[in-house]
Amino acid sequence: MHPWTGLHALALTAGLLGCSALAHGEAGAAQLRGAVLCLDATSVQLRFEGLSAAQQRPLSSLKDTLNRALLGVFRTAHVRHETRASCQTSQAFTRVLVEVRYLNPKTYVGFGDPAYAYTLRMAVGPAEARAGTSASKRPAIQFASAWSDIHSEGNTKKPLSGVLTALGQEQARDLARAWQHDNP
């Protein structure tokens, strides 16, 4: 199973449950007791749809920026975490997926140009579900949160990269608060 399959299910669920201009929130109760959050080179992933090379360029540093934001928030909040070469075997694999789609003004009238639909998802849990695990065992480590909205650089005069960085930091703080709640 691909590590992002659970996030795609989360996105579909979030999309079906709420269709507001800005959707944000945690999906279900977090379970982070005893978790040592794990980050690796694949923890932050970017996916672009319909963006030209020139539109992608300002977003190219977003992966490193969000990774630094996670580490900074974890250190400041004293969240137990580690950076590994691979978190594929970790029960607390921490992942961020940023998806950005360009809204062509010929199709998406009234949003300004350039405008983008984006989703920023954060999840903590095993890289893939383990077959044969018993529900009577200690609950699996889990956390999921998502932001989804439309941003018009044309109308706001604010770059999308700054908006996504700020939202990524906010999600990292949400995760830190959930971790602190479960690990007093």
mmCIF file with all atom_site columns, N, CA and C in Angstrom, residues 1-7 31-32 34-45 47 63 67 70 74 80-97 121-130 140-145 175 179:
data_model
loop_
_atom_site.group_PDB
_atom_site.id
_atom_site.type_symbol
_atom_site.label_atom_id
_atom_site.label_alt_id
_atom_site.label_comp_id
_atom_site.label_asym_id
_atom_site.label_entity_id
_atom_site.label_seq_id
_atom_site.pdbx_PDB_ins_code
_atom_site.Cartn_x
_atom_site.Cartn_y
_atom_site.Cartn_z
_atom_site.occupancy
_atom_site.B_iso_or_equiv
_atom_site.pdbx_formal_charge
_atom_site.auth_seq_id
_atom_site.auth_comp_id
_atom_site.auth_asym_id
_atom_site.auth_atom_id
_atom_site.pdbx_PDB_model_num
ATOM 1   N N  . MET A 1 1   ? 0.855  -1.181 0.000  1.00 0.00 ? 1   MET A N  1
ATOM 2   C CA . MET A 1 1   ? 0.000  0.000  0.000  1.00 0.00 ? 1   MET A CA 1
ATOM 3   C C  . MET A 1 1   ? 0.895  1.236  0.000  1.00 0.00 ? 1   MET A C  1
ATOM 4   N N  . HIS A 1 2   ? 0.583  2.209  -0.825 1.00 0.00 ? 2   HIS A N  1
ATOM 5   C CA . HIS A 1 2   ? 1.335  3.456  -0.899 1.00 0.00 ? 2   HIS A CA 1
ATOM 6   C C  . HIS A 1 2   ? 1.093  4.244  0.384  1.00 0.00 ? 2   HIS A C  1
ATOM 7   N N  . PRO A 1 3   ? 2.141  4.898  0.943  1.00 0.00 ? 3   PRO A N  1
ATOM 8   C CA . PRO A 1 3   ? 1.990  5.603  2.217  1.00 0.00 ? 3   PRO A CA 1
ATOM 9   C C  . PRO A 1 3   ? 0.957  6.713  2.212  1.00 0.00 ? 3   PRO A C  1
ATOM 10  N N  . TRP A 1 4   ? 0.582  7.204  1.055  1.00 0.00 ? 4   TRP A N  1
ATOM 11  C CA . TRP A 1 4   ? -0.371 8.311  1.013  1.00 0.00 ? 4   TRP A CA 1
ATOM 12  C C  . TRP A 1 4   ? -1.798 7.848  0.799  1.00 0.00 ? 4   TRP A C  1
ATOM 13  N N  . THR A 1 5   ? -2.033 6.540  0.655  1.00 0.00 ? 5   THR A N  1
ATOM 14  C CA . THR A 1 5   ? -3.375 6.046  0.397  1.00 0.00 ? 5   THR A CA 1
ATOM 15  C C  . THR A 1 5   ? -4.344 6.467  1.500  1.00 0.00 ? 5   THR A C  1
ATOM 16  N N  . GLY A 1 6   ? -3.938 6.359  2.744  1.00 0.00 ? 6   GLY A N  1
ATOM 17  C CA . GLY A 1 6   ? -4.786 6.787  3.854  1.00 0.00 ? 6   GLY A CA 1
ATOM 18  C C  . GLY A 1 6   ? -5.101 8.265  3.797  1.00 0.00 ? 6   GLY A C  1
ATOM 19  N N  . LEU A 1 7   ? -4.137 9.066  3.337  1.00 0.00 ? 7   LEU A N  1
ATOM 20  C CA . LEU A 1 7   ? -4.389 10.501 3.212  1.00 0.00 ? 7   LEU A CA 1
ATOM 21  C C  . LEU A 1 7   ? -5.396 10.792 2.116  1.00 0.00 ? 7   LEU A C  1
ATOM 22  N N  . GLN A 1 31  ? -4.332 9.991  18.470 1.00 0.00 ? 31  GLN A N  1
ATOM 23  C CA . GLN A 1 31  ? -3.834 8.973  19.401 1.00 0.00 ? 31  GLN A CA 1
ATOM 24  C C  . GLN A 1 31  ? -2.317 9.026  19.316 1.00 0.00 ? 31  GLN A C  1
ATOM 25  N N  . LEU A 1 32  ? -1.717 9.832  20.199 1.00 0.00 ? 32  LEU A N  1
ATOM 26  C CA . LEU A 1 32  ? -0.281 10.065 20.116 1.00 0.00 ? 32  LEU A CA 1
ATOM 27  C C  . LEU A 1 32  ? 0.465  9.702  21.392 1.00 0.00 ? 32  LEU A C  1
ATOM 28  N N  . GLY A 1 34  ? 2.836  8.269  23.820 1.00 0.00 ? 34  GLY A N  1
ATOM 29  C CA . GLY A 1 34  ? 4.106  7.569  23.687 1.00 0.00 ? 34  GLY A CA 1
ATOM 30  C C  . GLY A 1 34  ? 4.766  7.705  22.331 1.00 0.00 ? 34  GLY A C  1
ATOM 31  N N  . ALA A 1 35  ? 4.182  8.457  21.434 1.00 0.00 ? 35  ALA A N  1
ATOM 32  C CA . ALA A 1 35  ? 4.715  8.562  20.074 1.00 0.00 ? 35  ALA A CA 1
ATOM 33  C C  . ALA A 1 35  ? 6.010  9.363  20.036 1.00 0.00 ? 35  ALA A C  1
ATOM 34  N N  . VAL A 1 36  ? 6.960  8.865  19.277 1.00 0.00 ? 36  VAL A N  1
ATOM 35  C CA . VAL A 1 36  ? 8.150  9.616  18.894 1.00 0.00 ? 36  VAL A CA 1
ATOM 36  C C  . VAL A 1 36  ? 7.969  9.879  17.404 1.00 0.00 ? 36  VAL A C  1
ATOM 37  N N  . LEU A 1 37  ? 7.582  11.106 17.083 1.00 0.00 ? 37  LEU A N  1
ATOM 38  C CA . LEU A 1 37  ? 7.268  11.441 15.698 1.00 0.00 ? 37  LEU A CA 1
ATOM 39  C C  . LEU A 1 37  ? 8.514  11.264 14.829 1.00 0.00 ? 37  LEU A C  1
ATOM 40  N N  . CYS A 1 38  ? 8.333  10.667 13.667 1.00 0.00 ? 38  CYS A N  1
ATOM 41  C CA . CYS A 1 38  ? 9.447  10.316 12.797 1.00 0.00 ? 38  CYS A CA 1
ATOM 42  C C  . CYS A 1 38  ? 9.361  11.093 11.488 1.00 0.00 ? 38  CYS A C  1
ATOM 43  N N  . LEU A 1 39  ? 10.466 11.746 11.133 1.00 0.00 ? 39  LEU A N  1
ATOM 44  C CA . LEU A 1 39  ? 10.571 12.489 9.880  1.00 0.00 ? 39  LEU A CA 1
ATOM 45  C C  . LEU A 1 39  ? 11.706 11.902 9.044  1.00 0.00 ? 39  LEU A C  1
ATOM 46  N N  . ASP A 1 40  ? 11.468 11.791 7.744  1.00 0.00 ? 40  ASP A N  1
ATOM 47  C CA . ASP A 1 40  ? 12.530 11.382 6.821  1.00 0.00 ? 40  ASP A CA 1
ATOM 48  C C  . ASP A 1 40  ? 12.445 12.249 5.569  1.00 0.00 ? 40  ASP A C  1
ATOM 49  N N  . ALA A 1 41  ? 13.246 11.938 4.584  1.00 0.00 ? 41  ALA A N  1
ATOM 50  C CA . ALA A 1 41  ? 13.302 12.753 3.364  1.00 0.00 ? 41  ALA A CA 1
ATOM 51  C C  . ALA A 1 41  ? 11.984 12.765 2.602  1.00 0.00 ? 41  ALA A C  1
ATOM 52  N N  . THR A 1 42  ? 11.111 11.789 2.845  1.00 0.00 ? 42  THR A N  1
ATOM 53  C CA . THR A 1 42  ? 9.827  11.732 2.140  1.00 0.00 ? 42  THR A CA 1
ATOM 54  C C  . THR A 1 42  ? 8.669  12.279 2.975  1.00 0.00 ? 42  THR A C  1
ATOM 55  N N  . SER A 1 43  ? 8.958  12.813 4.140  1.00 0.00 ? 43  SER A N  1
ATOM 56  C CA . SER A 1 43  ? 7.883  13.293 5.019  1.00 0.00 ? 43  SER A CA 1
ATOM 57  C C  . SER A 1 43  ? 7.079  14.423 4.407  1.00 0.00 ? 43  SER A C  1
ATOM 58  N N  . VAL A 1 44  ? 7.719  15.300 3.661  1.00 0.00 ? 44  VAL A N  1
ATOM 59  C CA . VAL A 1 44  ? 7.017  16.401 3.005  1.00 0.00 ? 44  VAL A CA 1
ATOM 60  C C  . VAL A 1 44  ? 7.049  16.144 1.501  1.00 0.00 ? 44  VAL A C  1
ATOM 61  N N  . GLN A 1 45  ? 5.860  16.094 0.905  1.00 0.00 ? 45  GLN A N  1
ATOM 62  C CA . GLN A 1 45  ? 5.754  15.862 -0.540 1.00 0.00 ? 45  GLN A CA 1
ATOM 63  C C  . GLN A 1 45  ? 4.896  16.950 -1.172 1.00 0.00 ? 45  GLN A C  1
ATOM 64  N N  . ARG A 1 47  ? 2.809  18.079 -4.765 1.00 0.00 ? 47  ARG A N  1
ATOM 65  C CA . ARG A 1 47  ? 2.232  17.635 -6.040 1.00 0.00 ? 47  ARG A CA 1
ATOM 66  C C  . ARG A 1 47  ? 1.574  18.837 -6.702 1.00 0.00 ? 47  ARG A C  1
ATOM 67  N N  . LYS A 1 63  ? 9.133  22.451 0.262  1.00 0.00 ? 63  LYS A N  1
ATOM 68  C CA . LYS A 1 63  ? 9.427  21.182 0.945  1.00 0.00 ? 63  LYS A CA 1
ATOM 69  C C  . LYS A 1 63  ? 10.395 21.409 2.103  1.00 0.00 ? 63  LYS A C  1
ATOM 70  N N  . ASN A 1 67  ? 9.542  21.358 6.189  1.00 0.00 ? 67  ASN A N  1
ATOM 71  C CA . ASN A 1 67  ? 10.305 20.441 7.034  1.00 0.00 ? 67  ASN A CA 1
ATOM 72  C C  . ASN A 1 67  ? 10.955 21.205 8.194  1.00 0.00 ? 67  ASN A C  1
ATOM 73  N N  . LEU A 1 70  ? 8.237  22.150 10.734 1.00 0.00 ? 70  LEU A N  1
ATOM 74  C CA . LEU A 1 70  ? 7.890  21.019 11.603 1.00 0.00 ? 70  LEU A CA 1
ATOM 75  C C  . LEU A 1 70  ? 8.922  20.858 12.709 1.00 0.00 ? 70  LEU A C  1
ATOM 76  N N  . PHE A 1 74  ? 8.307  21.356 16.715 1.00 0.00 ? 74  PHE A N  1
ATOM 77  C CA . PHE A 1 74  ? 8.525  20.207 17.600 1.00 0.00 ? 74  PHE A CA 1
ATOM 78  C C  . PHE A 1 74  ? 9.541  20.553 18.693 1.00 0.00 ? 74  PHE A C  1
ATOM 79  N N  . ARG A 1 80  ? 8.560  14.915 21.353 1.00 0.00 ? 80  ARG A N  1
ATOM 80  C CA . ARG A 1 80  ? 9.562  13.882 21.066 1.00 0.00 ? 80  ARG A CA 1
ATOM 81  C C  . ARG A 1 80  ? 9.489  13.525 19.584 1.00 0.00 ? 80  ARG A C  1
ATOM 82  N N  . HIS A 1 81  ? 10.641 13.637 18.921 1.00 0.00 ? 81  HIS A N  1
ATOM 83  C CA . HIS A 1 81  ? 10.706 13.359 17.487 1.00 0.00 ? 81  HIS A CA 1
ATOM 84  C C  . HIS A 1 81  ? 12.109 12.894 17.128 1.00 0.00 ? 81  HIS A C  1
ATOM 85  N N  . GLU A 1 82  ? 12.224 12.329 15.938 1.00 0.00 ? 82  GLU A N  1
ATOM 86  C CA . GLU A 1 82  ? 13.521 11.905 15.428 1.00 0.00 ? 82  GLU A CA 1
ATOM 87  C C  . GLU A 1 82  ? 13.509 12.048 13.911 1.00 0.00 ? 82  GLU A C  1
ATOM 88  N N  . THR A 1 83  ? 14.694 12.218 13.353 1.00 0.00 ? 83  THR A N  1
ATOM 89  C CA . THR A 1 83  ? 14.869 12.244 11.912 1.00 0.00 ? 83  THR A CA 1
ATOM 90  C C  . THR A 1 83  ? 15.666 11.006 11.545 1.00 0.00 ? 83  THR A C  1
ATOM 91  N N  . ARG A 1 84  ? 15.124 10.221 10.632 1.00 0.00 ? 84  ARG A N  1
ATOM 92  C CA . ARG A 1 84  ? 15.763 8.969  10.213 1.00 0.00 ? 84  ARG A CA 1
ATOM 93  C C  . ARG A 1 84  ? 15.993 8.993  8.706  1.00 0.00 ? 84  ARG A C  1
ATOM 94  N N  . ALA A 1 85  ? 16.799 8.056  8.245  1.00 0.00 ? 85  ALA A N  1
ATOM 95  C CA . ALA A 1 85  ? 16.964 7.859  6.803  1.00 0.00 ? 85  ALA A CA 1
ATOM 96  C C  . ALA A 1 85  ? 15.652 7.383  6.209  1.00 0.00 ? 85  ALA A C  1
ATOM 97  N N  . SER A 1 86  ? 14.910 6.566  6.958  1.00 0.00 ? 86  SER A N  1
ATOM 98  C CA . SER A 1 86  ? 13.600 6.083  6.513  1.00 0.00 ? 86  SER A CA 1
ATOM 99  C C  . SER A 1 86  ? 12.695 5.873  7.716  1.00 0.00 ? 86  SER A C  1
ATOM 100 N N  . CYS A 1 87  ? 11.463 6.309  7.579  1.00 0.00 ? 87  CYS A N  1
ATOM 101 C CA . CYS A 1 87  ? 10.456 6.113  8.630  1.00 0.00 ? 87  CYS A CA 1
ATOM 102 C C  . CYS A 1 87  ? 9.435  5.043  8.236  1.00 0.00 ? 87  CYS A C  1
ATOM 103 N N  . GLN A 1 88  ? 9.718  4.278  7.207  1.00 0.00 ? 88  GLN A N  1
ATOM 104 C CA . GLN A 1 88  ? 8.771  3.289  6.700  1.00 0.00 ? 88  GLN A CA 1
ATOM 105 C C  . GLN A 1 88  ? 8.349  2.274  7.752  1.00 0.00 ? 88  GLN A C  1
ATOM 106 N N  . THR A 1 89  ? 9.189  1.998  8.738  1.00 0.00 ? 89  THR A N  1
ATOM 107 C CA . THR A 1 89  ? 8.829  1.028  9.771  1.00 0.00 ? 89  THR A CA 1
ATOM 108 C C  . THR A 1 89  ? 8.337  1.694  11.053 1.00 0.00 ? 89  THR A C  1
ATOM 109 N N  . SER A 1 90  ? 8.307  3.019  11.083 1.00 0.00 ? 90  SER A N  1
ATOM 110 C CA . SER A 1 90  ? 7.874  3.741  12.278 1.00 0.00 ? 90  SER A CA 1
ATOM 111 C C  . SER A 1 90  ? 6.355  3.722  12.413 1.00 0.00 ? 90  SER A C  1
ATOM 112 N N  . GLN A 1 91  ? 5.888  3.597  13.631 1.00 0.00 ? 91  GLN A N  1
ATOM 113 C CA . GLN A 1 91  ? 4.449  3.691  13.902 1.00 0.00 ? 91  GLN A CA 1
ATOM 114 C C  . GLN A 1 91  ? 3.994  5.147  13.980 1.00 0.00 ? 91  GLN A C  1
ATOM 115 N N  . ALA A 1 92  ? 4.955  6.088  13.977 1.00 0.00 ? 92  ALA A N  1
ATOM 116 C CA . ALA A 1 92  ? 4.635  7.518  14.067 1.00 0.00 ? 92  ALA A CA 1
ATOM 117 C C  . ALA A 1 92  ? 5.257  8.283  12.900 1.00 0.00 ? 92  ALA A C  1
ATOM 118 N N  . PHE A 1 93  ? 5.172  7.681  11.711 1.00 0.00 ? 93  PHE A N  1
ATOM 119 C CA . PHE A 1 93  ? 5.674  8.324  10.492 1.00 0.00 ? 93  PHE A CA 1
ATOM 120 C C  . PHE A 1 93  ? 4.865  9.602  10.277 1.00 0.00 ? 93  PHE A C  1
ATOM 121 N N  . THR A 1 94  ? 5.535  10.733 10.249 1.00 0.00 ? 94  THR A N  1
ATOM 122 C CA . THR A 1 94  ? 4.892  12.043 10.123 1.00 0.00 ? 94  THR A CA 1
ATOM 123 C C  . THR A 1 94  ? 5.031  12.509 8.683  1.00 0.00 ? 94  THR A C  1
ATOM 124 N N  . ARG A 1 95  ? 3.875  12.800 8.058  1.00 0.00 ? 95  ARG A N  1
ATOM 125 C CA . ARG A 1 95  ? 3.848  13.130 6.634  1.00 0.00 ? 95  ARG A CA 1
ATOM 126 C C  . ARG A 1 95  ? 3.015  14.389 6.387  1.00 0.00 ? 95  ARG A C  1
ATOM 127 N N  . VAL A 1 96  ? 3.489  15.165 5.422  1.00 0.00 ? 96  VAL A N  1
ATOM 128 C CA . VAL A 1 96  ? 2.766  16.347 4.955  1.00 0.00 ? 96  VAL A CA 1
ATOM 129 C C  . VAL A 1 96  ? 2.676  16.232 3.438  1.00 0.00 ? 96  VAL A C  1
ATOM 130 N N  . LEU A 1 97  ? 1.484  16.370 2.918  1.00 0.00 ? 97  LEU A N  1
ATOM 131 C CA . LEU A 1 97  ? 1.286  16.357 1.479  1.00 0.00 ? 97  LEU A CA 1
ATOM 132 C C  . LEU A 1 97  ? 0.635  17.678 1.076  1.00 0.00 ? 97  LEU A C  1
ATOM 133 N N  . ARG A 1 121 ? -2.278 18.431 3.740  1.00 0.00 ? 121 ARG A N  1
ATOM 134 C CA . ARG A 1 121 ? -2.662 17.355 4.657  1.00 0.00 ? 121 ARG A CA 1
ATOM 135 C C  . ARG A 1 121 ? -1.484 16.973 5.532  1.00 0.00 ? 121 ARG A C  1
ATOM 136 N N  . MET A 1 122 ? -1.771 16.691 6.790  1.00 0.00 ? 122 MET A N  1
ATOM 137 C CA . MET A 1 122 ? -0.749 16.198 7.703  1.00 0.00 ? 122 MET A CA 1
ATOM 138 C C  . MET A 1 122 ? -1.288 14.930 8.343  1.00 0.00 ? 122 MET A C  1
ATOM 139 N N  . ALA A 1 123 ? -0.421 13.921 8.442  1.00 0.00 ? 123 ALA A N  1
ATOM 140 C CA . ALA A 1 123 ? -0.835 12.660 9.051  1.00 0.00 ? 123 ALA A CA 1
ATOM 141 C C  . ALA A 1 123 ? 0.327  12.056 9.823  1.00 0.00 ? 123 ALA A C  1
ATOM 142 N N  . VAL A 1 124 ? 0.001  11.366 10.893 1.00 0.00 ? 124 VAL A N  1
ATOM 143 C CA . VAL A 1 124 ? 0.974  10.606 11.660 1.00 0.00 ? 124 VAL A CA 1
ATOM 144 C C  . VAL A 1 124 ? 0.396  9.214  11.833 1.00 0.00 ? 124 VAL A C  1
ATOM 145 N N  . GLY A 1 125 ? 1.211  8.218  11.598 1.00 0.00 ? 125 GLY A N  1
ATOM 146 C CA . GLY A 1 125 ? 0.785  6.832  11.755 1.00 0.00 ? 125 GLY A CA 1
ATOM 147 C C  . GLY A 1 125 ? 1.747  5.924  11.020 1.00 0.00 ? 125 GLY A C  1
ATOM 148 N N  . PRO A 1 126 ? 1.446  4.643  10.993 1.00 0.00 ? 126 PRO A N  1
ATOM 149 C CA . PRO A 1 126 ? 2.318  3.717  10.261 1.00 0.00 ? 126 PRO A CA 1
ATOM 150 C C  . PRO A 1 126 ? 2.289  4.019  8.766  1.00 0.00 ? 126 PRO A C  1
ATOM 151 N N  . ALA A 1 127 ? 3.395  3.704  8.094  1.00 0.00 ? 127 ALA A N  1
ATOM 152 C CA . ALA A 1 127 ? 3.490  3.946  6.652  1.00 0.00 ? 127 ALA A CA 1
ATOM 153 C C  . ALA A 1 127 ? 2.418  3.169  5.912  1.00 0.00 ? 127 ALA A C  1
ATOM 154 N N  . GLU A 1 128 ? 2.111  1.985  6.383  1.00 0.00 ? 128 GLU A N  1
ATOM 155 C CA . GLU A 1 128 ? 1.046  1.188  5.778  1.00 0.00 ? 128 GLU A CA 1
ATOM 156 C C  . GLU A 1 128 ? 0.373  0.377  6.872  1.00 0.00 ? 128 GLU A C  1
ATOM 157 N N  . ALA A 1 129 ? -0.880 0.036  6.645  1.00 0.00 ? 129 ALA A N  1
ATOM 158 C CA . ALA A 1 129 ? -1.620 -0.754 7.627  1.00 0.00 ? 129 ALA A CA 1
ATOM 159 C C  . ALA A 1 129 ? -1.007 -2.136 7.725  1.00 0.00 ? 129 ALA A C  1
ATOM 160 N N  . ARG A 1 130 ? -0.899 -2.635 8.895  1.00 0.00 ? 130 ARG A N  1
ATOM 161 C CA . ARG A 1 130 ? -0.348 -3.961 9.134  1.00 0.00 ? 130 ARG A CA 1
ATOM 162 C C  . ARG A 1 130 ? -1.477 -4.978 9.161  1.00 0.00 ? 130 ARG A C  1
ATOM 163 N N  . ALA A 1 140 ? -3.414 2.178  17.728 1.00 0.00 ? 140 ALA A N  1
ATOM 164 C CA . ALA A 1 140 ? -2.351 2.629  16.842 1.00 0.00 ? 140 ALA A CA 1
ATOM 165 C C  . ALA A 1 140 ? -2.160 4.127  16.974 1.00 0.00 ? 140 ALA A C  1
ATOM 166 N N  . ILE A 1 141 ? -0.930 4.562  16.788 1.00 0.00 ? 141 ILE A N  1
ATOM 167 C CA . ILE A 1 141 ? -0.630 5.983  16.784 1.00 0.00 ? 141 ILE A CA 1
ATOM 168 C C  . ILE A 1 141 ? -1.280 6.585  15.545 1.00 0.00 ? 141 ILE A C  1
ATOM 169 N N  . GLN A 1 142 ? -1.978 7.704  15.758 1.00 0.00 ? 142 GLN A N  1
ATOM 170 C CA . GLN A 1 142 ? -2.634 8.327  14.610 1.00 0.00 ? 142 GLN A CA 1
ATOM 171 C C  . GLN A 1 142 ? -2.922 9.802  14.852 1.00 0.00 ? 142 GLN A C  1
ATOM 172 N N  . PHE A 1 143 ? -2.857 10.546 13.780 1.00 0.00 ? 143 PHE A N  1
ATOM 173 C CA . PHE A 1 143 ? -3.234 11.956 13.755 1.00 0.00 ? 143 PHE A CA 1
ATOM 174 C C  . PHE A 1 143 ? -3.473 12.304 12.293 1.00 0.00 ? 143 PHE A C  1
ATOM 175 N N  . ALA A 1 144 ? -4.503 13.067 12.017 1.00 0.00 ? 144 ALA A N  1
ATOM 176 C CA . ALA A 1 144 ? -4.760 13.522 10.652 1.00 0.00 ? 144 ALA A CA 1
ATOM 177 C C  . ALA A 1 144 ? -5.405 14.895 10.698 1.00 0.00 ? 144 ALA A C  1
ATOM 178 N N  . SER A 1 145 ? -4.957 15.756 9.802  1.00 0.00 ? 145 SER A N  1
ATOM 179 C CA . SER A 1 145 ? -5.480 17.109 9.720  1.00 0.00 ? 145 SER A CA 1
ATOM 180 C C  . SER A 1 145 ? -5.382 17.553 8.267  1.00 0.00 ? 145 SER A C  1
ATOM 181 N N  . LEU A 1 175 ? -0.607 19.692 15.584 1.00 0.00 ? 175 LEU A N  1
ATOM 182 C CA . LEU A 1 175 ? -0.042 18.379 15.900 1.00 0.00 ? 175 LEU A CA 1
ATOM 183 C C  . LEU A 1 175 ? 0.691  18.427 17.233 1.00 0.00 ? 175 LEU A C  1
ATOM 184 N N  . TRP A 1 179 ? -0.122 16.199 20.475 1.00 0.00 ? 179 TRP A N  1
ATOM 185 C CA . TRP A 1 179 ? 0.908  15.349 21.089 1.00 0.00 ? 179 TRP A CA 1
ATOM 186 C C  . TRP A 1 179 ? 1.033  15.698 22.577 1.00 0.00 ? 179 TRP A C  1
#
